[in-house]
Coordinates of C-alpha atoms in Angstrom, one line a residue:
X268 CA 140.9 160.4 184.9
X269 CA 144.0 158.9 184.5
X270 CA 144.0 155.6 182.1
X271 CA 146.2 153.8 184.0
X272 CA 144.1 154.2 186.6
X273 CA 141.2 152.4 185.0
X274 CA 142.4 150.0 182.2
X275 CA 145.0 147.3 182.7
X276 CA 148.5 146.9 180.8
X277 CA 146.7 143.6 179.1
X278 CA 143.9 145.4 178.0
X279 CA 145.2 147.4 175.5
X280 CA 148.0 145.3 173.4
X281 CA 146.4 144.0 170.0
X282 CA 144.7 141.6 171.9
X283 CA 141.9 144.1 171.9
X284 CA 141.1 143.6 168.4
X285 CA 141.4 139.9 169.0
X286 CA 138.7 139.9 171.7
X287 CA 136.5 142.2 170.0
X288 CA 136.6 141.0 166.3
X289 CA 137.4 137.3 167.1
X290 CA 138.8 134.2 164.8
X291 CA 136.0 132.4 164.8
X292 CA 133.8 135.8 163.6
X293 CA 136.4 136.4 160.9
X294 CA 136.3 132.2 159.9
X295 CA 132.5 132.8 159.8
X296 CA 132.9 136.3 157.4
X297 CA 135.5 134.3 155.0
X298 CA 133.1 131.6 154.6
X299 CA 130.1 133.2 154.1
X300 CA 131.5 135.5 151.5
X301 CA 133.0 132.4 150.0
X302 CA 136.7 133.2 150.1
X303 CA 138.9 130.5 152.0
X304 CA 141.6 130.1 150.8
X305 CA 143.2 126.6 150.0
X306 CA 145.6 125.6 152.9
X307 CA 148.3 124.2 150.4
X308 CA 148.5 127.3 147.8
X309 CA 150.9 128.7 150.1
X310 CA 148.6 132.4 149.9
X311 CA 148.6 134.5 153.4
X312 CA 145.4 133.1 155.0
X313 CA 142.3 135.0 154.7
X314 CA 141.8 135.5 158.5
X315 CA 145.5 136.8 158.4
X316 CA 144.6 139.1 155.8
X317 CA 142.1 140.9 158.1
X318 CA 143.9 141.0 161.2
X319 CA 146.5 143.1 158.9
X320 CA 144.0 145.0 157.2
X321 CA 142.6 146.2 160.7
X322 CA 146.3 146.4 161.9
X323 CA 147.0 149.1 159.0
X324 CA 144.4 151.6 160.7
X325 CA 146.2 151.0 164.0
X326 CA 149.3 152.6 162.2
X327 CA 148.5 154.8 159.4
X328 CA 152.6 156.1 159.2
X329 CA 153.9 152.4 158.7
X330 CA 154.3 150.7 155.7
X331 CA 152.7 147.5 155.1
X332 CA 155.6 145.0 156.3
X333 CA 156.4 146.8 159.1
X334 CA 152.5 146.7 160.5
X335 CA 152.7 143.1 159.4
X336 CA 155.7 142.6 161.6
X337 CA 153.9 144.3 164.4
X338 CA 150.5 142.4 164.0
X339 CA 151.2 139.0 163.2
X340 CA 153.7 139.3 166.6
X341 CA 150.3 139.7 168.1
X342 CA 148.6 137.0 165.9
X343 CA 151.1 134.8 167.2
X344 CA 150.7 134.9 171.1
X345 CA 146.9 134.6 170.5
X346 CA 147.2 131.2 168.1
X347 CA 146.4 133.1 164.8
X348 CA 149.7 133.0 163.6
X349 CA 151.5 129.8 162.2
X350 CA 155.1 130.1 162.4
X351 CA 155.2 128.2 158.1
X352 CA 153.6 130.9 157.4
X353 CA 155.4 133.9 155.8
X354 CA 154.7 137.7 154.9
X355 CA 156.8 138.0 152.2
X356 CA 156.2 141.8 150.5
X357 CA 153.9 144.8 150.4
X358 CA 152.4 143.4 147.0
X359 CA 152.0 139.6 148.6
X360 CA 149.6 141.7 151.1
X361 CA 148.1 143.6 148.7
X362 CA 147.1 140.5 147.1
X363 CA 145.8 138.7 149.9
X364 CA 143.5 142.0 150.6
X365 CA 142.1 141.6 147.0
X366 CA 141.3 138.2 147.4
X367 CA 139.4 139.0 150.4
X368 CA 137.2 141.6 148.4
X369 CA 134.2 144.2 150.1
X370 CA 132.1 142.1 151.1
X371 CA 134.1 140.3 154.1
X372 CA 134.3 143.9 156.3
X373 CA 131.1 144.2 155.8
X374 CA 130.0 141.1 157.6
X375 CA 133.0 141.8 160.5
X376 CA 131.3 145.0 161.0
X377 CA 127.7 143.5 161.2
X378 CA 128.9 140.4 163.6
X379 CA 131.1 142.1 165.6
X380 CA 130.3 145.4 166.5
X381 CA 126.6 146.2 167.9
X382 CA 125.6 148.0 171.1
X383 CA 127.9 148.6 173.3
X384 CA 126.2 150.2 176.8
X385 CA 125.0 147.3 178.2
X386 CA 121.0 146.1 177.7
X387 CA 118.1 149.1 178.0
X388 CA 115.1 148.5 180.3
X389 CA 114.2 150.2 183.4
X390 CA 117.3 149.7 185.1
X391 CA 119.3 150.6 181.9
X392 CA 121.3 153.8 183.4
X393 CA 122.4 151.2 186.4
X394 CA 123.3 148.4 185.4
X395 CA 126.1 146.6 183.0
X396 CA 127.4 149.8 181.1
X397 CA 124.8 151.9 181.5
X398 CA 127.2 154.4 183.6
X399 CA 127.7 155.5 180.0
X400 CA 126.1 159.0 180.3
X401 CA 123.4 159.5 177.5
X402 CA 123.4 155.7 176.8
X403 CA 119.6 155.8 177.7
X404 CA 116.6 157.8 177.8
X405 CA 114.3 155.2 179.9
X406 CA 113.8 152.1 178.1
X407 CA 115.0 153.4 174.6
X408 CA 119.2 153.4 174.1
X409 CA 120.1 156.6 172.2
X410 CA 121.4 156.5 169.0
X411 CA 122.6 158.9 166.3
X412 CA 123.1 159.8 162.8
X413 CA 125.4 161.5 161.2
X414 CA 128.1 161.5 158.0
X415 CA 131.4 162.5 157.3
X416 CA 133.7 162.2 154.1
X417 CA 136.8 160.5 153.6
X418 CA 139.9 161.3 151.0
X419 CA 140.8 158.8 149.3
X420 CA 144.2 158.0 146.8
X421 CA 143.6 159.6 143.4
X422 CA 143.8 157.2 141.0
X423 CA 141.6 156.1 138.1
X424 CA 139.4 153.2 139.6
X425 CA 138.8 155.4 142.9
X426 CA 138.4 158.5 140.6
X427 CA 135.5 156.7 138.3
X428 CA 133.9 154.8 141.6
X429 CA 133.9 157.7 144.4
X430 CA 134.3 161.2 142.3
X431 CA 135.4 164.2 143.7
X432 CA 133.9 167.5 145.7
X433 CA 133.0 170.7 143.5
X434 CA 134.4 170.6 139.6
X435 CA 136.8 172.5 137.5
X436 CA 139.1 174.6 139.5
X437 CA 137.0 174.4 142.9
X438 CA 137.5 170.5 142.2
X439 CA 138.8 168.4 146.0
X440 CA 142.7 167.0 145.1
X441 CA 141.5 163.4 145.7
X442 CA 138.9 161.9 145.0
X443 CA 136.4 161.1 148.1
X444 CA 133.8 158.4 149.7
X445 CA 131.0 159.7 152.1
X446 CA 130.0 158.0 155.1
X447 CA 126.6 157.5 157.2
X448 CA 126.6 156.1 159.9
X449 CA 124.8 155.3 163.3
X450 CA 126.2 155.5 166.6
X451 CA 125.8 154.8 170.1
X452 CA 125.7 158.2 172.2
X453 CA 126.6 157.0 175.8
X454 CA 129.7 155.0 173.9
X455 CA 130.2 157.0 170.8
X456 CA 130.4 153.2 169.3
X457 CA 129.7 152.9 165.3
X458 CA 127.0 150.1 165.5
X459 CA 126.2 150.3 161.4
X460 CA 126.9 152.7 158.5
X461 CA 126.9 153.0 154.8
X462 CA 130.0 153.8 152.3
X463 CA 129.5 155.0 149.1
X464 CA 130.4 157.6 146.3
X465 CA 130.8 161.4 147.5
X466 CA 127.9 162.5 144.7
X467 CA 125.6 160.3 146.8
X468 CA 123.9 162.2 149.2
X469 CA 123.7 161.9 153.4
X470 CA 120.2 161.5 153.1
X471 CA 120.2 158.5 150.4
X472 CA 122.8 156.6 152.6
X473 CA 120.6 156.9 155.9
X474 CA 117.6 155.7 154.2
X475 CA 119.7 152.2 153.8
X476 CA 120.2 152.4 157.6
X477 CA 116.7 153.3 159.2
X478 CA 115.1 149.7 158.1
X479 CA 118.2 148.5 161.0
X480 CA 117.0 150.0 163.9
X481 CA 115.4 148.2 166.4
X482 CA 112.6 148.8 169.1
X483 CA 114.2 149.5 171.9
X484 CA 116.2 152.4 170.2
X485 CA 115.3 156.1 169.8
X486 CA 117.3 157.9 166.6
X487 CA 118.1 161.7 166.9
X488 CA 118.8 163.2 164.2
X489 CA 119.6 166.9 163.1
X490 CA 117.2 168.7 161.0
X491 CA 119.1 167.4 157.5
X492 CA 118.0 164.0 157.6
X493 CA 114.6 164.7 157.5
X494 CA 111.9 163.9 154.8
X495 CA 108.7 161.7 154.6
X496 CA 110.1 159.5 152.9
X497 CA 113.1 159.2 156.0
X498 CA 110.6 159.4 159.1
X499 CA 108.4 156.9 157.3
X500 CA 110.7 154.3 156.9
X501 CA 112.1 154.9 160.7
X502 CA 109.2 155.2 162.4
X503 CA 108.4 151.7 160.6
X504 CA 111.5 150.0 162.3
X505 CA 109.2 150.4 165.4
X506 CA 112.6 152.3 167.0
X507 CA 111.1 156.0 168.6
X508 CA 112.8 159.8 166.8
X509 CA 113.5 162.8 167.8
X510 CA 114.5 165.2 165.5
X511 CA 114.9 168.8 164.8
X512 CA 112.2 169.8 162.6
X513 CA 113.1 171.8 159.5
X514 CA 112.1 175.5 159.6
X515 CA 110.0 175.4 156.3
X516 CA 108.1 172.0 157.8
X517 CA 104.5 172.6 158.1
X518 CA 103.6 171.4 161.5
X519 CA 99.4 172.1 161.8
X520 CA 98.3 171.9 166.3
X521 CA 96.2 168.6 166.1
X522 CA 95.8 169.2 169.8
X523 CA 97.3 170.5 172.3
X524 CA 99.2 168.5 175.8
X525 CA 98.9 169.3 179.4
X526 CA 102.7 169.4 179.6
X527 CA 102.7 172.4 176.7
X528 CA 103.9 170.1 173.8
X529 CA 101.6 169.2 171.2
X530 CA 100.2 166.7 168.7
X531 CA 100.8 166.8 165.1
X532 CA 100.2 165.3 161.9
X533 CA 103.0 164.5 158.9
X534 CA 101.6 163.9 155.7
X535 CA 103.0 162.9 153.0
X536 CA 103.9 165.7 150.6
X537 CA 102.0 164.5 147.6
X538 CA 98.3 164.6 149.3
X539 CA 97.3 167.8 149.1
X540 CA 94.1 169.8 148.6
X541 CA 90.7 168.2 149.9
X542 CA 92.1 165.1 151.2
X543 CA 94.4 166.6 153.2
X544 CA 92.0 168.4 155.0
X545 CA 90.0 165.9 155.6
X546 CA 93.5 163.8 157.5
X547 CA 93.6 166.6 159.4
X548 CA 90.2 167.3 160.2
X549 CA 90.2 163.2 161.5
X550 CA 92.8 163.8 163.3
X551 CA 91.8 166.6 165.5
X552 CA 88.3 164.1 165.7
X553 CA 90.4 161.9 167.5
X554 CA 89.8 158.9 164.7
X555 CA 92.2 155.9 164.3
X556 CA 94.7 157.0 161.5
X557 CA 96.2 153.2 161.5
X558 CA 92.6 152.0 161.3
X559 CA 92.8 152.0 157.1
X560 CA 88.3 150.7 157.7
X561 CA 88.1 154.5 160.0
X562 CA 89.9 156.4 157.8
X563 CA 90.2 155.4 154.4
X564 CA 92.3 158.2 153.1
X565 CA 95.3 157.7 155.7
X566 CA 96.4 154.8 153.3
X567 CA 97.5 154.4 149.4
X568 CA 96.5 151.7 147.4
X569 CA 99.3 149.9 148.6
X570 CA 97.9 150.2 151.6
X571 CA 100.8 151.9 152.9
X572 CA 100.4 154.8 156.0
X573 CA 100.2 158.6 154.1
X574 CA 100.4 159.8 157.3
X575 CA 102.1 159.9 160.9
X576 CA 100.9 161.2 164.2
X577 CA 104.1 162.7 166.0
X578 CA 104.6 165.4 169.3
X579 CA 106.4 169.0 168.3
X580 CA 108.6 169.6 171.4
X581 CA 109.8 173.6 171.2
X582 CA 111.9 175.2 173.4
X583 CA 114.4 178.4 173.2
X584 CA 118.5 178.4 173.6
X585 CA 119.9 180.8 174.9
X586 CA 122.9 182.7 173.6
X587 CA 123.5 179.5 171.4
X588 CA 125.7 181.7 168.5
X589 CA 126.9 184.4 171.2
X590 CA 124.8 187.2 170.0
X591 CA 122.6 187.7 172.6
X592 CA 119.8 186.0 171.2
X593 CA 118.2 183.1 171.9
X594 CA 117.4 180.5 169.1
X595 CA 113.9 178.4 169.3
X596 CA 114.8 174.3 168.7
X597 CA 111.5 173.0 167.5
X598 CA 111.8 168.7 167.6
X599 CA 109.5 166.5 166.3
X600 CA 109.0 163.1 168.2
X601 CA 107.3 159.5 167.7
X602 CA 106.7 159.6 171.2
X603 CA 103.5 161.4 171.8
X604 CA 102.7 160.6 175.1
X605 CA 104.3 163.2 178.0
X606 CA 104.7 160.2 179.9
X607 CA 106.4 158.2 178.3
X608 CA 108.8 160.8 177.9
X609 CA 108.7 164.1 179.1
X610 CA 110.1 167.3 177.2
X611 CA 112.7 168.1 178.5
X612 CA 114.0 164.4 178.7
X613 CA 113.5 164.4 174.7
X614 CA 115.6 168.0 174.6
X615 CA 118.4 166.3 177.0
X616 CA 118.3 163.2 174.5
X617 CA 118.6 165.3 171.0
X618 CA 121.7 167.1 172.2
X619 CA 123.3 164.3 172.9
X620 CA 123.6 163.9 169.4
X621 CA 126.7 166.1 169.8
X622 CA 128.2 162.5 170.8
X623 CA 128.7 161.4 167.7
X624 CA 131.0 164.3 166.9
X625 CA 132.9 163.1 169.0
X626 CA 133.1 159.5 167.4
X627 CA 133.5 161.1 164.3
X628 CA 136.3 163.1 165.5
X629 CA 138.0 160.0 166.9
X630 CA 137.9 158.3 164.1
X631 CA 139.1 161.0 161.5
X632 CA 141.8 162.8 163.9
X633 CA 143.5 160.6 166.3
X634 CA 142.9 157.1 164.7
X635 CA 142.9 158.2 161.0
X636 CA 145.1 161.2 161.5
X637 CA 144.1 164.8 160.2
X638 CA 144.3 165.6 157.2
X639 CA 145.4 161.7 155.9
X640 CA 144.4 160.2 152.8
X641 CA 143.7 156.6 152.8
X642 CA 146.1 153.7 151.8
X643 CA 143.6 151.8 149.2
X644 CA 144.5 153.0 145.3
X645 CA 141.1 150.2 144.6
X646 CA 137.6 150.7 145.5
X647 CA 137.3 147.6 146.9
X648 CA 140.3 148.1 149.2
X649 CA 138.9 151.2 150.2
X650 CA 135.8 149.8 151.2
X651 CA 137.8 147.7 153.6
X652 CA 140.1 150.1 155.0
X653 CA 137.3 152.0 156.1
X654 CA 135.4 149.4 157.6
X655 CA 138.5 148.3 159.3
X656 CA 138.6 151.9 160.4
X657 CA 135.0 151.3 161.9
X658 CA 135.6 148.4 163.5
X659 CA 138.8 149.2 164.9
X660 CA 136.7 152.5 166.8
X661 CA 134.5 150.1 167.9
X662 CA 136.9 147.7 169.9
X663 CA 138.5 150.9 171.7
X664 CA 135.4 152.2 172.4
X665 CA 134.2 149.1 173.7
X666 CA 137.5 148.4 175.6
X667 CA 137.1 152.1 177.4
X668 CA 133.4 151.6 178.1
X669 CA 134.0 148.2 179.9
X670 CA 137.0 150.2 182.0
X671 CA 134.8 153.3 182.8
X672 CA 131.8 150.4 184.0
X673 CA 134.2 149.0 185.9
X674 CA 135.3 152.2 187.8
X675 CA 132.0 153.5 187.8
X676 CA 133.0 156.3 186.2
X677 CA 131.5 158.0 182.8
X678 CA 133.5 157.0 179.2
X679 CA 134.0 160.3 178.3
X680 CA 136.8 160.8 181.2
X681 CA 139.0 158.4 180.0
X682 CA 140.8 159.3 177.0
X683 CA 140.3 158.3 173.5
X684 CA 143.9 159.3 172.3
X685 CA 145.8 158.3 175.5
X686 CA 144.3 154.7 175.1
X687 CA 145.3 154.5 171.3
X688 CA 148.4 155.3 172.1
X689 CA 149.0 152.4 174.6
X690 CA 147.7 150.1 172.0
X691 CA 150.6 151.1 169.7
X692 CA 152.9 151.5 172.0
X693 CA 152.0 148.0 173.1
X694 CA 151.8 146.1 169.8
X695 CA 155.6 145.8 169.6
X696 CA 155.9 142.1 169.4
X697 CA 157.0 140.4 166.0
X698 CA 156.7 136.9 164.8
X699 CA 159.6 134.7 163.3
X700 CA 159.0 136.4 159.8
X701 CA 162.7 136.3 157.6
X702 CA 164.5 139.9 157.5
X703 CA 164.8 139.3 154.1
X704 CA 160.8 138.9 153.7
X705 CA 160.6 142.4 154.4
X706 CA 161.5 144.3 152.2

């Protein structure tokens, strides 16, 4: 599908960002975070400084006066810009992005950019975005989890704060931070995500994101992320899993379902022996495991759940590596009713974990650029320019699901790169900044 055809000239100049990640988002941000600056110190203002910030992820090869020149043209048509102001060198920027510290992108992130495919329900996959193919499986909107590391500049403070892959001579050249992060499938939008150092793991990261889902959500997730400790804490959001079960996970037949699924129980790792037995022998009795009065051992002392009914779903690929054989996918679900779901409507929904992928992909390759190490020599800095990264996908993908809704056409047939590239190509305006402030 040709983008012309669906998204309009005025669509796609900087004004995206604007629209998406608006002033008075980025006023609330400052001031929560407690870093306004003072009007008469003559420093860039802090809403400035994250307009450029998320401008620098627009263009990766420019330096930072030359972005400046390009966003603050923008800033300027859309009243963000005040012509007394002035942009005066790489360093003055540089600055103004330490002033603003982590914490600010953060908070962007968090107001600005959540679901993107319209509101689930029954009439989810028909209404507002919801022609966003795998935005929905009934009333739940499909998420995912994934990860992916970033390179960032080797120098001491980023060395010390992010470390690097491998050691001695099988040590990574620069130094990198790994990010989690959950995403909208129909949309491939980032709606939350976690940054931290390389040595901590994917698993550790999406534990910080599970207590964010929400009820009307279902996570997939590949086999990786899972662990008691993970499904525990997700299934407590009240959002519904799917996820590919670990080959070495025990997975006892509670009973079995008319539809050829069946129930199952997951126990926590550290009850073992008699008590275990006697979960399981409850639990193919039929007895309450959330009733802690029924069943006394389905609780700690804390009086926290040691165990979890779920539904195994298992069903063969075929081909799936080209050798002629077929491999068994064996998913573990929250949602143990056939009809609230059935199973091959949980099957369609864990493959469209693949989606993120494709954010991922976006983000690294076409946005990022391959192979690119970040700007930020400062941990803090890079904490930004990584959010900034974040939100940045977000606002394009939200700009091409709106366009696809509107043409009643599926996202994924309008292209990512050929819409990023009318945004730069676009963003050519400059505000009244002195040649010789560029330097």
């Amino acid at each position: 599908m040709s983008v012309d055809a669906v998204v309009r000239p005025d669509q796609v100049t900087l004004g995206v960002l604007i629209s998406r990640v608006s002033r008075e988002e980025v006023d609330a941000a400052v001031e929560v975070c407690g870093v306004r600056e003072q009007r008469s110190d003559g420093k860039l203002p802090a809403h400035v400084a994250v307009y450029l910030t998320l401008g620098l992820t627009l263009f990766p090869d420019d330096d930072y006066t030359e972005v400046a020149a390009r966003v603050t043209g923008s800033l300027d048509r859309f009243g963000c810009w005040d012509a007394g102001w002035s942009v005066s060198t790489s360093s003055a920027i540089t600055q103004a992005r330490k002033r603003l510290g982590r914490r600010v992108f953060d908070e962007v992130f968090a107001r600005t950019c959540g679901p993107v495919a319209g509101g689930s329900g029954p009439t989810a996959s028909v209404a507002a975005l919801g022609t966003a193919r795998g935005s929905f499986l009934r009333r739940w909107r499909l998420l995912a989890i994934d990860g992916f590391t970033v390179d960032v500049p080797d120098s001491a403070a980023n060395a010390a704060e992010f470390g690097y892959a491998g050691s001695g001579e099988n040590r990574s050249a620069y130094p990198k931070a790994r990010v989690v992060a959950l995403a909208e499938c129909g949309t491939h939008a980032f709606v939350a995500a976690e940054i931290d150092a390389y040595a901590v793991g994917e698993k550790t990261l999406a534990q910080r994101l599970y207590p964010r889902l929400r009820g009307d959500e279902l996570l997939v997730a590949d086999r990786g992320f899972h662990s008691w400790q993970a499904w525990d804490t997700a299934v407590a959001s009240g959002a519904a899993l799917v996820w590919r079960a670990p080959t070495q996970l025990d997975l006892p037949v509670v009973r079995v379902l008319p539809d050829g699924t069946w129930i199952t129980v997951l126990i926590r790792p550290t009850v073992r022996g008699a008590r275990r037995e006697r979960l399981l022998a409850a639990a193919r009795a039929g007895a309450d495991l959330t009733d802690v009065d029924t069943v006394p051992d389905a609780f700690d002392e804390q009086g926290l759940p040691v165990v979890h009914l779920a539904r195994v779903v298992e069903y063969t690929v075929p081909d799936r590596v080209g050798n002629g054989t077929g491999e068994v996918i064996t998913l573990i679900t929250s949602i143990v009713d056939p009809h609230d779901a059935r199973a091959d409507e949980l099957a369609a929904a864990y493959h469209e974990r693949w989606e993120e992928e494709t954010g991922n992909d976006q983000l690294k390759t076409h946005l990022r650029g391959p192979g690119r190490v970040l700007r930020s020599r400062l941990p803090d800095l890079v904490h930004q320019e990584i959010r900034a990264y974040l939100i940045v996908h977000h606002a394009i993908t939200a700009l091409i699901a709106e366009a696809s809704a509107a043409a009643d056409i599926d996202p994924d047939r309008i292209s990512f790169t050929r819409v990023l590239r009318l945004i730069r190509r676009t963003a050519t305006g400059t505000a009244d900044i002195p040649p010789s402030g560029l330097d």
